């Protein structure tokens, strides 16, 4: 069992859990993830390792309550335990001195971009981070990202905090100013990563994205997380989750993410119950 040692509300519907998982914490690297189950009947939930403390033996998980399983997970309190935490899974981010690295986190993607930015800075890079979301209510970890970066830019679609606009607006300005960028790492909504990739492709800037398609077992056996990379099927759980952004079939990825929308909505409706109460009924 994996005990939850602390819980924080980062934004409406976005929670942070610190979980005792000493073996995972010992091996975790930026870019990797875990798969958890709340109990025997719980769904497998893949979550990026947002941080880890090897001395304390804990990992930090950040998730958004958007579906039945994450709403159920959000009901846990400090002292409760998760049944399973499997990891670290996936290939770690390749970290070296690229010169200048631009780290882009969109929405909940701020969580996985944090350890990458920190690792890149520790490797001697100039790290320019851009984090963005629809509004200020979904922006979190500004202070943490500022510490992990040489320079931090914040954007919101509605202009409620930081700059009014998209993360790509800031990136375009850097390029137009002649900034030499050795690598871009982008994590967030698929459409955001697609737009970043289209922009950097025009300037031949190496770009990496972290994809999170439908995932079940996390070992490459089920094939549910396949994504076309350079017209070859790859499995995000074992070949990724990071891939060359200029080779990812984003349209195919978007289509795959929509496969189970009907079933997800039906399960969520059962979980919320009549009148929208949040008494989970999905088990």
Coordinates of N, CA and C in Angstrom, one line a residue, residues 11-190:
X11 N -5.4 24.3 -7.8 CA -6.4 25.1 -8.6 C -7.7 24.4 -8.5
X12 N -8.8 25.0 -8.9 CA -10.1 24.3 -8.9 C -10.0 23.0 -9.7
X13 N -10.2 21.9 -9.1 CA -10.2 20.5 -9.7 C -8.8 20.0 -9.9
X14 N -7.7 20.7 -9.6 CA -6.4 20.2 -9.7 C -5.8 20.0 -8.3
X15 N -5.3 18.8 -8.1 CA -4.8 18.4 -6.8 C -3.4 17.8 -6.9
X16 N -2.7 18.0 -5.8 CA -1.3 17.5 -5.7 C -1.3 16.5 -4.5
X17 N -0.8 15.3 -4.8 CA -0.6 14.2 -3.8 C 0.8 13.9 -3.6
X18 N 1.3 13.9 -2.4 CA 2.6 13.3 -2.1 C 2.4 11.9 -1.6
X19 N 3.0 10.9 -2.2 CA 2.8 9.5 -1.9 C 4.1 8.8 -1.5
X20 N 4.0 8.0 -0.5 CA 5.1 7.2 -0.1 C 5.3 6.1 -1.1
X21 N 6.4 6.1 -1.8 CA 6.8 5.1 -2.8 C 8.3 5.1 -2.9
X22 N 9.0 4.6 -1.9 CA 10.4 4.7 -1.8 C 11.2 4.1 -3.0
X23 N 10.7 2.9 -3.5 CA 11.4 2.3 -4.6 C 11.3 3.1 -5.9
X24 N 10.1 3.7 -6.1 CA 9.8 4.5 -7.3 C 10.6 5.8 -7.2
X25 N 10.6 6.4 -6.0 CA 11.4 7.6 -5.8 C 12.9 7.5 -6.0
X26 N 13.4 6.3 -5.7 CA 14.8 6.0 -5.8 C 15.2 6.0 -7.3
X27 N 14.4 5.6 -8.1 CA 14.7 5.4 -9.6 C 14.2 6.4 -10.5
X28 N 13.2 7.2 -10.0 CA 12.5 8.2 -10.9 C 13.4 9.2 -11.6
X29 N 13.1 9.5 -12.8 CA 13.8 10.5 -13.6 C 12.8 11.4 -14.3
X30 N 13.2 12.7 -14.6 CA 12.3 13.6 -15.3 C 11.7 12.9 -16.6
X31 N 10.5 13.1 -16.8 CA 9.8 12.5 -18.0 C 9.1 11.2 -17.8
X32 N 9.4 10.6 -16.6 CA 8.7 9.3 -16.4 C 7.4 9.4 -15.7
X33 N 6.7 8.3 -15.7 CA 5.3 8.3 -15.1 C 5.1 7.0 -14.3
X34 N 3.9 7.0 -13.6 CA 3.5 5.8 -12.9 C 2.1 5.5 -13.3
X35 N 1.7 4.3 -13.0 CA 0.3 3.9 -13.1 C -0.2 3.5 -11.8
X36 N -1.3 4.1 -11.3 CA -1.9 3.7 -10.0 C -3.2 3.1 -10.1
X37 N -3.6 2.4 -9.0 CA -5.0 2.0 -8.8 C -5.4 2.3 -7.4
X38 N -6.6 2.8 -7.2 CA -7.1 3.2 -5.9 C -7.4 1.9 -5.1
X39 N -8.0 0.9 -5.7 CA -8.4 -0.3 -5.1 C -8.6 -1.4 -6.1
X40 N -9.0 -2.6 -5.7 CA -9.1 -3.7 -6.6 C -10.0 -3.5 -7.8
X41 N -11.0 -2.6 -7.6 CA -12.0 -2.4 -8.7 C -11.6 -1.1 -9.5
X42 N -10.5 -0.4 -9.1 CA -10.2 0.9 -9.6 C -9.6 0.8 -11.0
X43 N -9.8 1.8 -11.8 CA -9.2 1.9 -13.1 C -7.7 2.2 -13.0
X44 N -6.9 1.7 -14.0 CA -5.5 2.1 -14.0 C -5.4 3.6 -14.5
X45 N -4.7 4.4 -13.7 CA -4.6 5.8 -14.0 C -3.1 6.2 -14.2
X46 N -2.7 6.6 -15.4 CA -1.3 7.0 -15.6 C -1.1 8.4 -15.2
X47 N -0.1 8.7 -14.4 CA 0.2 10.1 -14.0 C 1.7 10.3 -14.1
X48 N 2.1 11.4 -14.6 CA 3.5 11.8 -14.7 C 4.0 12.0 -13.3
X49 N 5.3 11.7 -13.0 CA 5.9 12.0 -11.8 C 6.3 13.4 -11.8
X50 N 5.6 14.3 -11.1 CA 5.9 15.7 -11.2 C 7.1 16.1 -10.3
X51 N 7.4 15.3 -9.3 CA 8.6 15.5 -8.5 C 8.9 14.3 -7.7
X52 N 10.1 14.2 -7.1 CA 10.4 13.0 -6.3 C 11.4 13.5 -5.3
X53 N 11.3 12.8 -4.1 CA 12.3 13.1 -3.0 C 12.9 11.7 -2.6
X54 N 14.1 11.5 -3.0 CA 14.7 10.2 -2.8 C 14.9 10.0 -1.3
X55 N 15.3 11.0 -0.6 CA 15.5 10.9 0.9 C 14.3 10.6 1.7
X56 N 13.2 11.3 1.3 CA 11.9 11.0 2.0 C 11.2 9.8 1.5
X57 N 11.6 9.4 0.3 CA 10.9 8.2 -0.3 C 9.6 8.5 -0.9
X58 N 9.3 9.8 -1.3 CA 8.0 10.1 -1.8 C 8.1 10.6 -3.2
X59 N 6.9 10.5 -3.9 CA 6.8 11.1 -5.3 C 5.6 12.0 -5.2
X60 N 5.7 13.0 -6.1 CA 4.6 14.0 -6.2 C 3.8 13.7 -7.5
X61 N 2.5 13.6 -7.3 CA 1.6 13.4 -8.4 C 0.6 14.6 -8.5
X62 N 0.3 15.1 -9.7 CA -0.6 16.1 -9.9 C -1.7 15.7 -10.9
X63 N -2.9 15.8 -10.6 CA -4.0 15.4 -11.5 C -5.1 16.3 -11.5
X64 N -5.9 16.3 -12.5 CA -7.1 17.1 -12.7 C -8.3 16.2 -12.6
X65 N -9.3 16.6 -11.8 CA -10.5 15.8 -11.7 C -11.4 16.0 -12.9
X66 N -11.3 15.2 -13.9 CA -12.1 15.4 -15.1 C -13.0 14.2 -15.4
X67 N -12.7 13.0 -14.9 CA -13.4 11.8 -15.2 C -13.8 11.1 -13.9
X68 N -14.5 10.0 -14.0 CA -15.0 9.3 -12.9 C -13.8 8.8 -12.0
X69 N -12.7 8.3 -12.6 CA -11.6 7.8 -11.8 C -10.9 8.8 -11.1
X70 N -10.6 10.0 -11.7 CA -9.9 11.1 -11.1 C -10.8 11.8 -10.0
X71 N -12.1 11.8 -10.2 CA -13.0 12.4 -9.2 C -12.9 11.5 -8.0
X72 N -12.9 10.2 -8.2 CA -12.8 9.2 -7.1 C -11.5 9.4 -6.4
X73 N -10.4 9.5 -7.2 CA -9.1 9.7 -6.6 C -9.1 11.0 -5.7
X74 N -9.8 12.0 -6.2 CA -9.8 13.3 -5.5 C -10.5 13.2 -4.1
X75 N -11.2 12.2 -3.8 CA -11.9 12.0 -2.5 C -10.9 11.5 -1.4
X76 N -9.7 11.0 -1.8 CA -8.8 10.5 -0.8 C -8.3 11.6 0.1
X77 N -8.0 11.2 1.3 CA -7.5 12.2 2.3 C -6.1 11.8 2.8
X78 N -5.4 12.7 3.4 CA -4.1 12.3 4.0 C -4.2 11.1 4.9
X79 N -3.3 10.2 4.7 CA -3.3 9.0 5.5 C -3.9 7.8 4.8
X80 N -4.8 8.1 3.8 CA -5.3 7.0 3.0 C -4.2 6.4 2.1
X81 N -4.4 5.2 1.6 CA -3.4 4.5 0.8 C -3.9 4.1 -0.5
X82 N -3.1 4.2 -1.5 CA -3.4 3.6 -2.8 C -3.0 2.2 -2.9
X83 N -3.8 1.4 -3.6 CA -3.5 0.0 -3.7 C -2.2 -0.3 -4.5
X84 N -2.1 0.3 -5.7 CA -0.9 0.1 -6.5 C -0.3 1.4 -7.0
X85 N 1.0 1.4 -7.0 CA 1.7 2.5 -7.7 C 2.9 1.8 -8.5
X86 N 2.8 1.7 -9.8 CA 3.7 0.9 -10.6 C 4.6 1.9 -11.3
X87 N 5.9 1.8 -11.2 CA 6.8 2.7 -11.9 C 8.2 2.7 -11.3
X88 N 9.1 3.5 -11.8 CA 8.8 4.5 -12.9 C 8.7 3.8 -14.2
X89 N 7.8 4.3 -15.1 CA 7.6 3.8 -16.4 C 8.0 4.8 -17.4
X90 N 8.2 4.3 -18.6 CA 8.6 5.2 -19.8 C 10.1 5.5 -19.7
X91 N 10.5 6.0 -20.9 CA 11.9 6.5 -21.0 C 12.1 7.9 -20.4
X92 N 13.1 8.1 -19.6 CA 13.4 9.4 -19.1 C 13.7 10.4 -20.2
X93 N 13.5 11.7 -19.9 CA 13.9 12.7 -20.8 C 15.4 12.7 -21.0
X94 N 15.8 12.9 -22.2 CA 17.2 13.0 -22.5 C 17.7 14.4 -22.1
X95 N 18.5 14.4 -21.1 CA 19.0 15.7 -20.6 C 20.5 15.9 -20.8
X96 N 20.9 17.0 -21.4 CA 22.3 17.3 -21.6 C 22.3 18.8 -21.8
X97 N 23.5 19.4 -22.1 CA 23.6 20.8 -22.3 C 23.4 21.1 -23.8
X98 N 22.2 21.6 -24.1 CA 21.8 22.0 -25.4 C 22.1 23.5 -25.7
X99 N 22.4 24.2 -24.7 CA 22.6 25.6 -24.8 C 21.4 26.4 -24.2
X100 N 20.4 26.6 -25.0 CA 19.2 27.2 -24.6 C 18.0 26.2 -24.8
X101 N 17.3 25.9 -23.8 CA 16.1 25.0 -23.9 C 14.9 25.8 -23.5
X102 N 13.9 25.7 -24.3 CA 12.6 26.3 -24.1 C 11.6 25.2 -23.6
X103 N 11.1 25.3 -22.4 CA 10.2 24.3 -21.8 C 8.8 24.9 -21.8
X104 N 7.9 24.3 -22.5 CA 6.5 24.8 -22.6 C 5.6 23.8 -21.9
X105 N 4.8 24.4 -20.9 CA 3.8 23.6 -20.2 C 2.4 24.2 -20.4
X106 N 1.5 23.5 -20.9 CA 0.1 24.0 -21.1 C -0.8 23.3 -20.1
X107 N -1.6 24.1 -19.3 CA -2.5 23.5 -18.4 C -1.9 22.5 -17.4
X108 N -2.4 21.3 -17.3 CA -1.9 20.3 -16.4 C -0.5 19.9 -16.8
X109 N -0.1 20.2 -18.1 CA 1.2 19.9 -18.5 C 2.3 20.7 -17.8
X110 N 1.9 21.7 -17.0 CA 2.9 22.3 -16.2 C 3.6 21.4 -15.2
X111 N 2.8 20.4 -14.7 CA 3.4 19.4 -13.8 C 4.5 18.6 -14.3
X112 N 4.4 18.0 -15.5 CA 5.5 17.2 -16.0 C 6.6 18.0 -16.6
X113 N 6.4 19.3 -17.0 CA 7.5 20.1 -17.5 C 8.4 20.6 -16.4
X114 N 7.9 20.6 -15.2 CA 8.7 21.1 -14.1 C 10.0 20.3 -13.8
X115 N 10.0 19.0 -13.6 CA 11.2 18.3 -13.4 C 12.2 18.3 -14.6
X116 N 11.6 18.5 -15.8 CA 12.4 18.6 -17.0 C 13.2 19.9 -17.0
X117 N 12.4 21.0 -16.7 CA 13.1 22.3 -16.7 C 14.2 22.3 -15.6
X118 N 13.9 21.8 -14.5 CA 14.9 21.7 -13.4 C 16.1 20.9 -13.8
X119 N 15.9 19.8 -14.4 CA 17.0 18.9 -14.9 C 17.8 19.6 -15.9
X120 N 17.2 20.3 -16.9 CA 17.9 21.0 -17.9 C 18.7 22.1 -17.3
X121 N 18.2 22.8 -16.3 CA 19.0 23.9 -15.7 C 20.2 23.4 -15.0
X122 N 20.0 22.2 -14.3 CA 21.1 21.6 -13.5 C 22.2 21.2 -14.5
X123 N 21.8 20.9 -15.7 CA 22.8 20.4 -16.7 C 23.5 21.6 -17.4
X124 N 23.2 22.8 -16.9 CA 23.9 24.0 -17.4 C 23.3 24.7 -18.5
X125 N 22.0 24.4 -18.9 CA 21.3 25.1 -19.9 C 20.7 26.4 -19.4
X126 N 20.6 27.3 -20.4 CA 19.7 28.4 -20.1 C 18.3 27.9 -20.4
X127 N 17.4 27.9 -19.4 CA 16.1 27.4 -19.5 C 15.1 28.5 -19.5
X128 N 14.4 28.7 -20.6 CA 13.3 29.6 -20.8 C 12.0 28.9 -20.7
X129 N 11.2 29.1 -19.7 CA 10.0 28.3 -19.6 C 8.8 29.2 -19.9
X130 N 7.8 28.6 -20.6 CA 6.6 29.3 -20.9 C 5.5 28.4 -20.4
X131 N 4.7 28.9 -19.5 CA 3.5 28.1 -19.0 C 2.2 28.9 -19.3
X132 N 1.2 28.2 -19.7 CA 0.0 28.8 -20.1 C -1.2 28.0 -19.8
X133 N -2.4 28.6 -19.8 CA -3.7 28.0 -19.5 C -4.8 28.9 -20.0
X134 N -6.0 28.4 -19.9 CA -7.1 29.2 -20.4 C -7.3 30.5 -19.5
X135 N -7.1 30.3 -18.2 CA -7.3 31.5 -17.3 C -6.4 31.3 -16.1
X136 N -6.3 32.3 -15.3 CA -5.5 32.3 -14.1 C -5.9 31.2 -13.1
X137 N -7.1 30.8 -13.1 CA -7.6 29.8 -12.2 C -7.0 28.4 -12.4
X138 N -6.3 28.2 -13.6 CA -5.7 26.9 -13.9 C -4.2 27.0 -13.9
X139 N -3.7 28.2 -13.6 CA -2.2 28.3 -13.6 C -1.7 27.9 -12.2
X140 N -0.7 27.1 -12.1 CA -0.2 26.7 -10.8 C 1.4 26.6 -10.9
X141 N 2.0 26.5 -9.7 CA 3.5 26.3 -9.6 C 4.3 27.3 -10.3
X142 N 3.8 28.6 -10.3 CA 4.6 29.7 -10.9 C 5.9 29.8 -10.2
X143 N 5.9 29.8 -8.8 CA 7.1 30.0 -8.1 C 8.1 28.8 -8.3
X144 N 7.6 27.6 -8.4 CA 8.4 26.4 -8.6 C 9.1 26.5 -10.0
X145 N 8.3 26.9 -11.0 CA 8.8 27.0 -12.4 C 9.8 28.1 -12.5
X146 N 9.6 29.2 -11.8 CA 10.6 30.3 -11.8 C 11.9 29.8 -11.2
X147 N 11.9 29.0 -10.2 CA 13.1 28.5 -9.6 C 13.8 27.5 -10.5
X148 N 13.0 26.8 -11.3 CA 13.6 25.8 -12.1 C 14.1 26.3 -13.5
X149 N 13.8 27.6 -13.7 CA 14.1 28.2 -15.0 C 15.1 29.4 -14.8
X150 N 15.7 29.8 -15.9 CA 16.4 31.0 -16.0 C 15.5 32.2 -16.2
X151 N 14.4 31.9 -17.0 CA 13.5 33.0 -17.3 C 12.1 32.3 -17.4
X152 N 11.1 33.0 -16.9 CA 9.7 32.4 -16.9 C 8.7 33.4 -17.6
X153 N 7.9 32.8 -18.5 CA 6.8 33.6 -19.1 C 5.5 32.9 -18.8
X154 N 4.5 33.7 -18.4 CA 3.2 33.1 -18.1 C 2.2 33.7 -19.1
X155 N 1.3 32.9 -19.7 CA 0.3 33.4 -20.6 C -1.1 32.8 -20.2
X156 N -2.1 33.5 -20.5 CA -3.5 33.0 -20.4 C -4.3 33.4 -21.6
X157 N -5.2 32.5 -22.0 CA -6.0 32.8 -23.2 C -6.9 34.1 -22.9
X158 N -7.3 34.3 -21.7 CA -8.2 35.4 -21.4 C -7.5 36.6 -20.8
X159 N -6.2 36.5 -20.6 CA -5.4 37.6 -20.1 C -5.6 37.9 -18.6
X160 N -6.1 36.9 -17.9 CA -6.4 37.1 -16.5 C -5.1 37.1 -15.6
X161 N -4.1 36.6 -16.2 CA -2.8 36.7 -15.5 C -1.7 36.5 -16.6
X162 N -0.5 37.1 -16.3 CA 0.6 37.1 -17.3 C 0.2 37.8 -18.6
X163 N 0.7 37.2 -19.7 CA 0.4 37.8 -21.0 C -0.9 37.3 -21.5
X164 N -1.6 38.1 -22.2 CA -2.8 37.7 -22.9 C -2.4 37.1 -24.2
X165 N -2.7 35.8 -24.4 CA -2.3 35.1 -25.6 C -1.9 33.7 -25.4
X166 N -1.3 33.1 -26.4 CA -0.9 31.7 -26.4 C 0.6 31.5 -26.1
X167 N 1.0 30.4 -25.7 CA 2.4 30.1 -25.4 C 3.2 30.2 -26.7
X168 N 2.6 29.9 -27.8 CA 3.3 30.1 -29.1 C 3.6 31.5 -29.5
X169 N 2.8 32.4 -29.0 CA 3.1 33.8 -29.2 C 4.5 34.2 -28.7
X170 N 4.7 33.8 -27.4 CA 6.0 34.1 -26.8 C 7.2 33.4 -27.5
X171 N 6.9 32.1 -27.9 CA 8.0 31.4 -28.6 C 8.3 32.1 -30.0
X172 N 7.2 32.5 -30.7 CA 7.5 33.2 -32.0 C 8.3 34.4 -31.8
X173 N 8.0 35.2 -30.7 CA 8.8 36.4 -30.5 C 10.2 36.1 -30.2
X174 N 10.5 35.0 -29.5 CA 11.9 34.7 -29.3 C 12.6 34.4 -30.6
X175 N 11.9 33.6 -31.4 CA 12.5 33.2 -32.7 C 12.7 34.5 -33.6
X176 N 11.7 35.4 -33.6 CA 11.8 36.6 -34.4 C 13.0 37.5 -33.9
X177 N 13.3 37.4 -32.6 CA 14.3 38.2 -32.0 C 15.7 37.6 -32.3
X178 N 15.7 36.4 -32.9 CA 17.0 35.8 -33.2 C 17.6 35.0 -32.1
X179 N 16.8 34.6 -31.2 CA 17.3 33.8 -30.1 C 17.6 32.4 -30.6
X180 N 18.8 31.9 -30.3 CA 19.3 30.6 -30.7 C 18.8 29.6 -29.7
X181 N 17.9 28.7 -30.2 CA 17.3 27.7 -29.3 C 17.8 26.3 -29.7
X182 N 18.4 25.6 -28.7 CA 18.9 24.3 -29.0 C 17.9 23.2 -28.9
X183 N 16.8 23.4 -28.1 CA 15.8 22.4 -28.0 C 14.5 23.0 -27.4
X184 N 13.3 22.6 -27.9 CA 12.1 22.9 -27.3 C 11.4 21.6 -26.8
X185 N 10.9 21.7 -25.5 CA 10.2 20.6 -24.9 C 8.8 21.1 -24.6
X186 N 7.8 20.5 -25.2 CA 6.4 21.0 -25.0 C 5.5 19.8 -24.5
X187 N 4.8 20.2 -23.4 CA 3.8 19.2 -22.8 C 2.5 19.9 -22.5
X188 N 1.4 19.3 -22.9 CA 0.1 19.9 -22.6 C -0.9 19.3 -23.6
X189 N -2.0 20.0 -23.8 CA -3.0 19.5 -24.7 C -2.5 19.2 -26.1
X190 N -3.0 18.2 -26.7 CA -2.4 17.7 -28.0 C -2.4 18.9 -29.0

